[in-house]
XYZ file of C-alpha atoms in Angstrom:
716
model
C 0.000 0.000 0.000
C 1.294 3.408 -0.874
C 2.235 5.754 1.994
C -0.524 8.093 0.942
C -2.990 6.254 3.166
C -6.548 6.899 3.991
C -5.645 8.926 7.098
C -3.835 11.534 5.008
C -6.729 11.948 2.567
C -9.842 11.523 4.666
C -10.759 13.137 7.951
C -10.308 11.269 11.275
C -12.567 8.321 11.936
C -14.354 9.940 14.804
C -15.125 13.105 12.852
C -17.393 12.305 9.910
C -17.462 14.868 7.072
C -20.408 17.197 6.830
C -23.116 15.881 4.486
C -25.528 17.907 2.421
C -28.936 17.864 4.095
C -32.324 18.250 2.479
C -34.935 20.703 3.579
C -36.468 18.131 5.907
C -33.142 17.387 7.666
C -32.427 14.023 5.962
C -29.261 12.988 4.150
C -28.808 14.065 0.572
C -30.516 11.792 -1.919
C -28.031 12.514 -4.614
C -28.259 9.555 -6.954
C -25.416 7.156 -7.320
C -25.790 7.355 -11.103
C -25.044 11.100 -11.356
C -22.301 12.386 -13.654
C -18.770 11.813 -12.526
C -19.669 8.990 -10.157
C -17.798 6.282 -12.024
C -14.588 5.120 -10.491
C -12.104 3.818 -12.987
C -14.431 2.382 -15.541
C -11.828 -0.169 -16.475
C -12.253 -1.692 -12.973
C -15.782 -3.011 -12.486
C -16.044 -4.638 -9.138
C -19.788 -4.782 -9.490
C -22.400 -4.090 -12.090
C -22.366 -0.715 -13.809
C -24.650 1.765 -12.134
C -25.858 3.079 -15.496
C -27.749 -0.146 -16.126
C -29.918 0.481 -13.079
C -30.333 4.191 -13.557
C -33.954 5.130 -14.422
C -34.542 7.273 -17.452
C -36.552 9.780 -15.509
C -33.515 10.656 -13.391
C -31.233 11.826 -16.171
C -31.988 15.385 -15.256
C -30.250 14.966 -11.939
C -26.798 14.432 -13.514
C -25.973 18.040 -13.001
C -26.496 17.804 -9.213
C -23.066 17.875 -7.420
C -21.905 14.875 -5.436
C -21.629 14.908 -1.658
C -18.147 15.875 -0.474
C -17.802 12.655 1.511
C -18.353 10.521 -1.617
C -15.869 12.560 -3.627
C -13.190 12.057 -0.972
C -13.721 8.305 -0.948
C -13.596 8.034 -4.754
C -10.515 10.208 -4.924
C -8.741 8.043 -2.365
C -9.761 4.836 -4.219
C -8.475 6.135 -7.562
C -5.123 7.110 -6.091
C -4.657 3.806 -4.302
C -5.498 1.780 -7.412
C -3.118 3.858 -9.530
C -0.240 3.219 -7.133
C -0.690 -0.556 -7.254
C 1.797 -2.743 -9.115
C -0.492 -5.044 -11.159
C 2.449 -7.097 -12.448
C 2.900 -8.820 -9.136
C 1.695 -12.328 -8.503
C -0.922 -11.332 -5.929
C -2.178 -8.276 -7.835
C -5.809 -9.233 -7.382
C -5.449 -9.352 -3.581
C -3.659 -5.997 -3.588
C -6.520 -4.441 -5.553
C -9.023 -5.662 -2.972
C -7.205 -3.985 -0.060
C -8.356 -0.370 -0.869
C -11.959 -1.515 -1.136
C -11.664 -3.234 2.227
C -10.338 -0.071 3.851
C -13.173 2.026 2.447
C -15.730 -0.464 3.701
C -14.153 -0.452 7.189
C -14.287 3.327 7.123
C -17.975 3.131 6.261
C -18.518 0.809 9.225
C -16.702 3.142 11.634
C -18.433 6.351 10.539
C -22.024 5.224 10.091
C -22.804 4.366 13.697
C -26.424 3.471 13.051
C -25.585 0.758 10.508
C -22.316 -0.348 12.056
C -23.632 -3.595 13.648
C -25.292 -4.722 10.421
C -22.301 -3.850 8.226
C -19.904 -5.523 10.630
C -22.012 -8.685 10.680
C -22.055 -8.779 6.869
C -18.282 -8.306 6.719
C -17.647 -11.031 9.333
C -19.909 -13.513 7.572
C -18.086 -13.028 4.263
C -14.687 -13.410 5.892
C -15.805 -16.528 7.808
C -17.166 -18.022 4.580
C -13.891 -17.329 2.755
C -11.866 -18.786 5.626
C -13.900 -22.000 5.786
C -13.884 -22.561 2.055
C -10.158 -21.889 1.693
C -10.739 -20.675 -1.840
C -7.811 -18.323 -2.430
C -8.653 -17.958 -6.138
C -11.766 -15.869 -5.532
C -10.985 -12.627 -7.266
C -13.393 -10.374 -5.456
C -16.721 -10.268 -3.696
C -18.981 -7.316 -3.610
C -21.718 -6.358 -1.307
C -24.677 -4.188 -2.153
C -26.067 -2.353 0.751
C -28.481 0.552 0.870
C -26.611 2.723 3.307
C -29.032 5.565 3.274
C -32.805 5.210 3.579
C -33.828 6.069 0.035
C -31.896 6.206 -3.192
C -28.320 6.325 -1.858
C -26.534 3.131 -2.939
C -22.919 2.160 -2.561
C -20.940 -0.821 -3.760
C -18.188 -2.064 -1.456
C -15.834 -4.844 -2.274
C -14.920 -7.458 0.236
C -11.521 -8.748 0.966
C -9.956 -12.090 1.710
C -7.401 -13.162 4.251
C -4.098 -13.548 2.502
C -1.658 -16.388 3.094
C 0.667 -13.936 4.775
C -2.011 -13.022 7.313
C -2.684 -16.704 8.058
C 1.016 -17.270 8.658
C 1.008 -14.296 10.997
C -1.927 -15.783 12.900
C -0.131 -19.125 13.242
C 3.001 -17.300 14.429
C 0.974 -15.489 17.092
C -0.468 -18.714 18.522
C 2.644 -19.419 20.752
C 2.492 -15.815 21.929
C -1.111 -16.367 22.941
C -0.093 -19.475 24.900
C 2.718 -17.535 26.547
C 0.278 -14.749 27.500
C -1.981 -17.380 29.043
C 0.941 -18.841 31.012
C 2.049 -15.406 32.227
C -1.544 -14.630 33.175
C -1.706 -17.821 35.253
C 1.617 -17.002 36.943
C 0.390 -13.485 37.740
C -2.821 -14.951 39.149
C -0.798 -17.306 41.350
C 1.379 -14.435 42.538
C -1.722 -12.391 43.291
C -3.170 -15.296 45.282
C 0.119 -15.674 47.175
C 0.158 -11.970 47.968
C -3.454 -12.179 49.085
C -2.586 -15.100 51.407
C 0.342 -13.141 52.787
C -1.873 -10.118 53.299
C -4.429 -12.316 55.063
C -1.751 -13.426 57.520
C -0.679 -9.835 58.085
C -4.317 -8.750 58.472
C -4.886 -11.491 61.059
C -1.765 -10.423 62.918
C -2.917 -6.789 62.828
C -6.363 -7.818 64.046
C -4.822 -9.730 66.930
C -2.627 -6.770 67.747
C -5.705 -4.538 67.580
C -7.562 -6.814 70.014
C -4.539 -6.819 72.295
C -4.331 -3.018 72.191
C -8.077 -2.684 72.824
C -7.736 -4.968 75.821
C -4.740 -2.940 76.980
C -6.797 0.265 76.611
C -9.617 -1.256 78.664
C -7.136 -2.256 81.369
C -5.702 1.238 81.378
C -9.202 2.708 81.651
C -9.943 0.439 84.602
C -6.644 1.394 86.194
C -7.425 5.059 85.589
C -10.841 4.639 87.229
C -9.241 2.879 90.186
C -6.627 5.595 90.549
C -9.324 8.268 90.298
C -11.207 6.557 93.098
C -8.033 6.433 95.203
C -7.377 10.119 94.509
C -10.893 11.043 95.614
C -10.518 8.931 98.751
C -7.125 10.519 99.497
C -8.560 13.993 98.931
C -11.303 13.235 101.460
C -8.706 11.910 103.916
C -6.515 15.003 103.443
C -9.533 17.258 104.104
C -10.292 15.351 107.318
C -6.656 15.543 108.415
C -6.620 19.269 107.639
C -9.713 19.795 109.794
C -8.208 17.726 112.595
C -4.973 19.727 112.481
C -6.927 22.977 112.636
C -8.692 21.720 115.737
C -5.363 20.630 117.241
C -3.925 24.073 116.490
C -6.797 25.787 118.348
C -6.491 23.382 121.240
C -2.745 24.043 121.445
C -3.330 27.770 121.707
C -5.810 27.221 124.518
C -3.340 24.910 126.276
C -0.563 27.501 126.051
C -2.860 30.114 127.535
C -3.670 27.756 130.411
C 0.029 26.986 130.961
C 0.836 30.702 131.106
C -1.890 31.204 133.690
C -0.596 28.289 135.761
C 2.978 29.643 135.564
C 1.807 33.045 136.805
C -0.029 31.362 139.652
C 3.137 29.427 140.636
C 5.169 32.648 140.692
C 2.621 34.225 142.978
C 2.750 31.191 145.286
C 6.608 31.337 145.471
C 6.526 35.003 146.318
C 4.108 34.314 149.158
C 6.347 31.451 150.435
C 9.424 33.768 150.499
C 7.501 36.237 152.453
C 6.536 33.444 154.911
C 10.262 32.262 155.281
C 11.411 35.727 156.338
C 9.348 35.341 159.323
C 11.119 32.078 160.464
C 13.594 31.626 163.398
C 17.162 32.947 162.955
C 18.726 30.089 164.995
C 17.351 27.460 162.677
C 18.697 29.293 159.679
C 22.152 29.620 161.236
C 22.295 25.918 162.041
C 21.211 25.001 158.534
C 23.898 27.248 157.050
C 26.603 25.603 159.200
C 25.576 22.112 158.121
C 25.490 23.185 154.440
C 29.050 24.537 154.748
C 30.278 21.253 156.216
C 28.677 19.301 153.372
C 30.290 21.664 150.884
C 33.721 21.068 152.459
C 33.312 17.288 152.261
C 32.158 17.493 148.686
C 35.126 19.680 147.730
C 37.584 17.233 149.316
C 35.995 14.323 147.482
C 36.066 16.240 144.215
C 39.755 17.067 144.589
C 40.561 13.414 145.319
C 38.707 12.301 142.175
C 40.464 14.909 140.074
C 43.825 13.702 141.396
C 42.992 10.067 140.792
C 41.250 10.312 137.388
C 42.898 13.400 135.862
C 44.591 11.368 133.068
C 41.667 8.981 132.417
C 39.641 9.242 129.134
C 35.891 8.836 129.291
C 34.608 5.528 127.938
C 32.394 7.155 125.318
C 35.310 9.170 123.963
C 37.528 6.059 124.078
C 35.071 4.020 121.978
C 34.804 6.848 119.461
C 38.580 7.076 119.122
C 38.891 3.299 118.826
C 36.354 3.212 115.966
C 38.128 6.073 114.201
C 41.457 4.234 114.560
C 39.958 1.063 113.026
C 38.621 3.008 110.036
C 41.983 4.686 109.494
C 43.716 1.304 109.690
C 41.453 -0.159 106.983
C 41.891 2.915 104.824
C 45.664 2.650 105.175
C 45.587 -1.019 104.095
C 43.414 -0.158 101.083
C 45.746 2.664 100.107
C 48.698 0.349 100.479
C 47.100 -2.184 98.133
C 46.276 0.579 95.656
C 49.822 1.841 95.927
C 51.200 -1.617 95.179
C 48.852 -1.971 92.201
C 49.785 1.498 90.953
C 53.433 0.644 91.393
C 52.985 -2.485 89.249
C 51.072 -0.503 86.661
C 53.752 2.168 86.787
C 56.418 -0.426 86.095
C 54.293 -1.826 83.246
C 53.780 1.655 81.843
C 57.506 2.294 82.051
C 58.088 -0.876 80.038
C 55.393 0.126 77.533
C 56.887 3.616 77.358
C 60.290 2.145 76.663
C 58.874 -0.095 73.927
C 56.858 2.814 72.554
C 59.954 4.990 72.509
C 61.792 2.299 70.587
C 58.893 1.953 68.152
C 58.770 5.749 67.832
C 62.462 5.872 67.001
C 62.022 3.065 64.474
C 58.990 4.749 62.947
C 60.857 8.046 62.808
C 63.732 6.353 61.015
C 61.317 4.676 58.608
C 59.547 7.996 58.105
C 62.795 9.707 57.199
C 63.617 6.914 54.766
C 60.121 7.080 53.321
C 60.350 10.861 52.969
C 63.599 10.481 51.058
C 62.312 7.697 48.814
C 58.578 8.370 48.462
C 56.683 11.002 46.560
C 55.143 13.975 48.407
C 51.754 13.491 50.050
C 48.974 14.401 47.605
C 46.690 17.340 48.210
C 43.456 15.474 48.943
C 41.510 18.735 49.226
C 41.439 18.915 45.421
C 39.088 15.937 45.379
C 36.275 18.088 46.798
C 36.046 19.852 43.430
C 34.997 16.680 41.575
C 33.116 14.771 44.297
C 29.323 15.348 44.305
C 28.411 17.360 47.382
C 31.538 19.515 47.371
C 33.871 20.128 50.287
C 31.306 19.226 52.970
C 30.712 15.702 51.677
C 34.413 15.141 50.984
C 35.196 16.233 54.545
C 32.779 13.608 55.899
C 34.220 10.907 53.622
C 37.884 11.711 54.344
C 37.608 12.175 58.117
C 40.069 9.960 59.982
C 41.189 7.965 56.906
C 44.664 7.164 55.681
C 45.908 7.797 52.153
C 45.273 4.176 51.207
C 41.717 4.409 52.541
C 41.181 7.700 50.694
C 42.192 5.971 47.465
C 39.509 3.356 48.180
C 36.980 6.153 48.749
C 37.862 7.759 45.418
C 37.668 4.429 43.599
C 34.247 3.777 45.137
C 32.949 7.216 44.094
C 34.309 6.831 40.565
C 33.004 3.264 40.281
C 29.477 4.107 41.468
C 29.309 7.073 39.074
C 30.399 4.942 36.115
C 27.979 2.209 37.202
C 25.066 4.645 36.997
C 26.076 5.595 33.443
C 26.201 1.978 32.221
C 23.040 0.645 30.604
C 24.130 -2.976 30.137
C 26.723 -5.401 31.541
C 28.641 -7.859 29.357
C 27.774 -11.442 30.191
C 30.538 -13.649 31.587
C 29.500 -16.789 29.751
C 28.445 -20.172 31.128
C 31.781 -21.779 31.966
C 32.398 -23.842 35.083
C 34.643 -21.129 36.553
C 31.860 -18.543 36.313
C 29.705 -18.357 39.479
C 26.246 -19.814 39.071
C 24.594 -16.434 39.666
C 26.598 -14.826 36.782
C 26.285 -17.515 34.096
C 24.844 -15.672 31.125
C 25.723 -15.157 27.477
C 25.121 -11.740 25.939
C 24.427 -8.351 27.418
C 22.515 -7.884 30.691
C 20.439 -4.799 31.488
C 21.592 -2.559 34.353
C 18.759 -1.914 36.842
C 20.590 1.211 38.174
C 19.782 0.686 41.852
C 20.661 3.024 44.709
C 22.693 1.920 47.722
C 19.509 1.897 49.828
C 17.760 -0.408 47.333
C 20.721 -2.811 47.305
C 20.952 -2.866 51.121
C 17.206 -3.538 51.485
C 17.372 -6.454 49.017
C 20.439 -7.994 50.732
C 18.813 -7.728 54.162
C 15.700 -9.431 52.803
C 17.882 -12.231 51.358
C 19.499 -12.807 54.774
C 16.051 -12.822 56.380
C 14.676 -15.401 53.936
C 17.806 -17.586 54.222
C 17.741 -17.632 58.036
C 14.016 -18.468 57.989
C 14.689 -21.361 55.580
C 17.512 -22.658 57.812
C 15.230 -22.620 60.860
C 12.504 -24.402 58.912
C 14.594 -27.140 57.292
C 17.488 -27.395 59.750
C 20.007 -27.181 56.899
C 22.131 -24.238 55.730
C 21.928 -23.731 51.940
C 24.941 -22.423 50.034
C 24.685 -18.648 49.637
C 25.459 -18.403 45.854
C 22.763 -20.920 44.938
C 20.257 -19.422 47.373
C 21.070 -15.945 46.028
C 20.144 -17.012 42.475
C 17.031 -18.946 43.548
C 15.811 -15.955 45.581
C 16.135 -13.632 42.588
C 14.409 -16.128 40.284
C 11.562 -16.577 42.734
C 11.062 -12.865 43.292
C 11.726 -11.396 39.823
C 11.282 -14.359 37.482
C 13.803 -16.347 35.449
C 14.076 -13.730 32.692
C 14.941 -10.819 35.003
C 16.959 -12.750 37.598
C 20.295 -12.249 35.798
C 19.684 -8.497 35.425
C 19.175 -8.173 39.187
C 22.090 -10.526 39.921
C 24.580 -8.583 37.789
C 23.355 -5.228 39.148
C 23.600 -6.330 42.792
C 26.994 -7.984 42.222
C 28.542 -4.881 40.619
C 27.170 -2.575 43.333
C 28.566 -4.829 46.081
C 31.927 -5.093 44.333
C 32.307 -1.316 44.015
C 31.167 -0.370 47.566
C 33.595 -1.936 50.087
C 32.917 0.833 52.643
C 29.306 -0.298 53.173
C 29.223 -3.086 55.770
C 26.085 -4.861 54.509
C 27.283 -4.886 50.888
C 30.935 -5.743 51.594
C 30.097 -8.572 54.038
C 27.573 -10.123 51.631
C 30.083 -9.817 48.749
C 32.912 -11.453 50.731
C 30.696 -14.391 51.739
C 29.202 -14.697 48.237
C 32.649 -14.858 46.612
C 34.057 -17.276 49.211
C 36.570 -14.892 50.786
C 34.917 -15.266 54.188
C 32.918 -18.022 55.797
C 29.252 -17.400 56.511
C 29.828 -18.268 60.176
C 31.538 -14.904 60.695
C 28.340 -13.046 59.735
C 26.194 -15.058 62.143
C 28.690 -15.002 65.043
C 29.098 -11.213 64.855
C 25.337 -10.752 64.889
C 25.144 -13.129 67.860
C 27.808 -11.140 69.758
C 25.890 -7.906 69.206
C 22.604 -9.573 70.217
C 24.160 -10.936 73.447
C 25.500 -7.481 74.277
C 22.035 -5.946 73.799
C 20.579 -8.516 76.209
C 23.248 -7.763 78.839
C 22.648 -4.007 78.542
C 18.885 -4.498 78.846
C 19.417 -6.706 81.914
C 21.471 -3.959 83.608
C 18.746 -1.394 82.833
C 16.362 -2.311 85.657
C 14.247 0.845 85.144
C 13.968 0.236 81.375
C 14.894 3.873 80.738
C 17.195 3.132 77.790
C 20.218 4.732 79.527
C 23.049 3.438 81.729
C 25.819 5.061 83.690
C 29.417 4.581 82.583
C 30.073 2.084 85.362
C 26.944 0.044 84.546
C 27.882 0.121 80.866
C 31.402 -1.106 81.693
C 30.028 -3.969 83.809
C 27.670 -5.026 80.988
C 30.584 -5.037 78.527
C 32.613 -7.180 80.936
C 29.746 -9.673 81.223
C 29.215 -9.853 77.451
C 32.954 -9.930 76.526
C 34.801 -11.574 79.435
C 37.956 -12.199 77.330
C 38.458 -8.623 76.121
C 41.395 -6.660 77.483
C 40.940 -3.520 79.520
C 42.059 -1.347 76.636
C 39.473 -2.869 74.291
C 36.710 -2.251 76.833
C 37.813 1.376 77.123
C 37.754 1.714 73.326
C 34.130 0.567 73.285
C 33.225 3.017 76.061
C 34.896 5.863 74.151
C 33.022 4.857 70.999
C 29.737 4.887 72.924
C 30.334 8.463 74.141
C 31.293 10.058 70.831
C 28.073 12.132 70.746
C 27.928 12.967 74.492
C 29.308 15.924 76.383
C 32.189 15.285 78.746
C 29.998 16.241 81.738
C 27.309 13.637 80.999
C 27.494 10.251 82.690
C 24.447 8.554 81.100
C 24.856 6.523 77.896
C 21.846 5.962 75.628
C 22.734 2.367 74.767
C 19.732 1.768 72.486
C 20.875 4.444 70.025
C 24.285 2.720 69.693
C 22.772 -0.089 67.595
C 20.926 2.051 65.037
C 21.746 2.075 61.310
C 21.287 4.718 58.636
C 19.202 4.155 55.501
C 22.214 2.627 53.683
C 22.842 0.061 56.441
C 25.961 1.745 57.912
C 26.124 1.112 61.704
C 27.071 3.515 64.481
C 30.789 3.773 65.473
C 30.138 1.569 68.507
C 28.987 -1.444 66.444
C 31.733 -0.799 63.866
C 34.312 -0.874 66.698
C 32.945 -4.245 67.937
C 33.358 -5.742 64.455
C 36.846 -4.280 63.981
C 37.921 -5.641 67.381
C 36.591 -9.076 66.380
C 38.849 -9.069 63.300
C 41.818 -7.644 65.216
C 41.541 -10.216 68.001
C 41.372 -13.015 65.444
C 44.494 -11.654 63.709
C 46.363 -11.488 67.035
C 45.239 -15.028 67.871
C 46.499 -16.347 64.528
C 49.746 -14.376 64.927
C 50.380 -16.194 68.210
C 49.644 -19.477 66.429
C 52.144 -18.576 63.690
C 54.828 -17.694 66.222
C 54.230 -20.981 68.054
C 54.670 -22.971 64.836
C 58.113 -21.449 64.464
C 59.977 -21.998 61.200
C 57.697 -24.754 59.905
C 56.774 -24.454 56.233
C 54.167 -27.226 56.321
C 52.033 -28.449 59.178
C 49.957 -31.543 59.891
C 46.917 -31.940 62.119
C 48.808 -33.069 65.230
C 51.255 -30.148 65.138
C 48.374 -27.724 64.612
C 46.446 -29.169 67.572
C 49.515 -28.906 69.794
C 50.024 -25.270 68.783
C 46.375 -24.420 69.544
C 46.569 -26.104 72.955
C 49.767 -24.181 73.751
C 48.435 -20.691 72.996
C 44.893 -21.461 74.254
C 44.975 -24.129 77.021
C 41.217 -23.870 77.687
C 40.221 -24.925 74.167
C 37.871 -27.938 74.080
C 37.991 -30.917 71.729
C 34.948 -30.008 69.662
C 36.213 -26.490 68.956
C 39.656 -27.864 68.137
C 38.177 -30.323 65.628
C 36.206 -27.479 64.051
C 39.387 -25.414 63.563
C 41.252 -28.405 62.120
C 38.347 -29.024 59.725
C 38.626 -25.422 58.492
C 42.283 -25.958 57.649
C 42.055 -29.311 55.873
C 38.512 -28.905 54.441
C 37.919 -32.678 54.807
C 36.526 -35.066 57.384
C 38.212 -35.576 60.734
C 39.366 -39.108 59.939
C 41.320 -37.923 56.868
C 43.375 -35.157 58.481
C 46.001 -37.140 60.387
C 48.331 -37.899 57.489
C 47.862 -34.721 55.424
C 50.097 -31.666 55.510
C 49.378 -28.201 54.176
C 51.545 -25.077 53.893
C 51.454 -22.912 56.985
C 50.401 -19.813 55.021
C 47.512 -21.720 53.431
C 46.372 -22.993 56.833
C 46.418 -19.480 58.289
C 44.484 -18.061 55.326
C 41.745 -20.687 55.752
C 41.559 -20.028 59.485
C 41.338 -16.288 58.814
C 38.337 -16.863 56.527
C 36.472 -18.881 59.198
C 35.213 -18.176 62.699
C 38.329 -18.601 64.867
C 38.358 -17.090 68.373
C 40.169 -17.504 71.667
C 38.314 -19.818 74.071
C 40.163 -19.020 77.311
C 41.964 -15.938 78.650
C 45.322 -14.939 77.214
C 48.487 -16.069 78.970
C 49.673 -12.481 79.487
C 48.214 -8.992 79.137
C 49.429 -7.347 75.951
C 49.712 -3.684 75.148
C 46.694 -1.715 73.956
C 48.329 -0.505 70.783
C 46.462 -1.517 67.655
C 48.426 -3.678 65.292
C 47.830 -4.947 61.805
C 48.029 -8.662 61.191
C 50.683 -10.051 58.957
C 47.877 -11.545 56.836
C 46.585 -8.146 55.728
C 44.126 -5.495 56.850
C 41.135 -7.650 56.097
C 37.963 -6.105 57.561
C 34.698 -7.988 57.661
């Protein structure tokens, strides 16, 4: 069909052209046999209209045609002229314009559309059932207008090409049906899940309603108690007022009685003056004799007991002496402990001074041999967020860590610009979750999206382990999770996108830990044991918080850390306390321990949790360093030598734990390890990848200085 289609010639289907109307409002009855109505006389799809034209209507030849009819005839002439009649299927090509005109008739004449459509469908069904592809054309005569308006429309047949197209679309129809069934199943699964959640919410609602009723009852009870206490207070107030009045009356009576007694004494004195003088003289003489005796006795007592301490004062002094004696013993013990610590600090200071001198010498050598330190402030000009964001990223990091930060920023920016990933093929060395040939679409996820998906994968995997009692391999579970959630066709797109984001973001704990376990660099036990350590610490802190206020004093926090980590050194405990107080003022003594375990939207933990994980790795490195030193100059080691070394550096280790560590090294059953030997470096690398920890306390207290293991700065 020529590009000059019906849409470019005729008006839109929903806007029919304006017809000429008669005086009574009906359509024009312009006869179909008027002058100029023939369309390519050489092409006669139906009988000539002149044969049916009455003689009495010849006078109407001069009446102009409706504009709608002229447009249709013009379009038909052009389409027929553009056809290539030399082709093999020329007859079918000629029928196509007539079919389009008839369809346009059906669409525009709304009143007759059902009838015309039924006629068209019947003809097509008849042609399909007969299979007669040699029918040249079919025509239909239909009186479109009520009256003398006639039109001849040619039918069309379904070409072989259209039948092939229909057969090709049959598999697509089956696939649509299959997808529809899968979607229905997913909808039913979601509905079941929502039912469970709705039931849980209903139960929670009932629980809360019951709790509200209990609170209302408690409020009513308390209100009753308050009213009763108010009544009691009013009664007590009245009683105290009465007591106050009675007290005033009593004082007035006492004053009156005192005045009466004074009057009585005055009268008695007056009566004594009238007594006999001889009696008074005799009484005075006797009183003087008694005074002399009393004075002599008093002087004798003073002479005898002048140096004696009263018993009450003696007991007080004795108690004070006992307290001072205990305090002196305590201070003596503290002094001895401080003296030991002083000697230890002197030794540490000496070692530190030696290390400082060595570091200074190395620094001078490095300054002579190394390039100048780069100006990292220039990076703020190219990092999104400017100087503020670069300051947050570069705070407290070494040059090597800053290089990692730059690589991560550059990698994430390039990752967002990539639309597809190249497939890695389907070889045996390619991980199962990356086996794909061809390009894979990049989903362009944010860090938050990746972290949420990885957390959900851990959640589903742990739930499956609890249900089945078996631990599935993470790579296979990772692929099955993506296939179950996003379908088989999109699973590889999500797998490649998540893998590349994890590979380029080592600073994010959730992404880096999942990547290390997924690629086999670290055993999955490390992830679970670190989470268990943090969970145990939360339980200890909650147990110390008897008031459930969410805060603890520094001493309570230290005791909880000691209970949760009994093998940690004093310096490590102090590091955790310092990390817990990074947001507090120096004058505050309360630590909000619940806020220490929060995470931001990208899964990055608080410095306190990060310090716990870094100490876990550091302690494992120190433990393996002691093991390496105990092995001495051995290049290869067997199971017996390795067991002896573990028992030497950790005497409290039990047999089951020892067998677990040996199994990590030899990666075979216990009965096959006795005769095998492996290189020492290989054994230490395998132990570093697994969960290896000290079981008992260390033989001696080491310095608090942080050190880097000889097996690298691996951080989980």
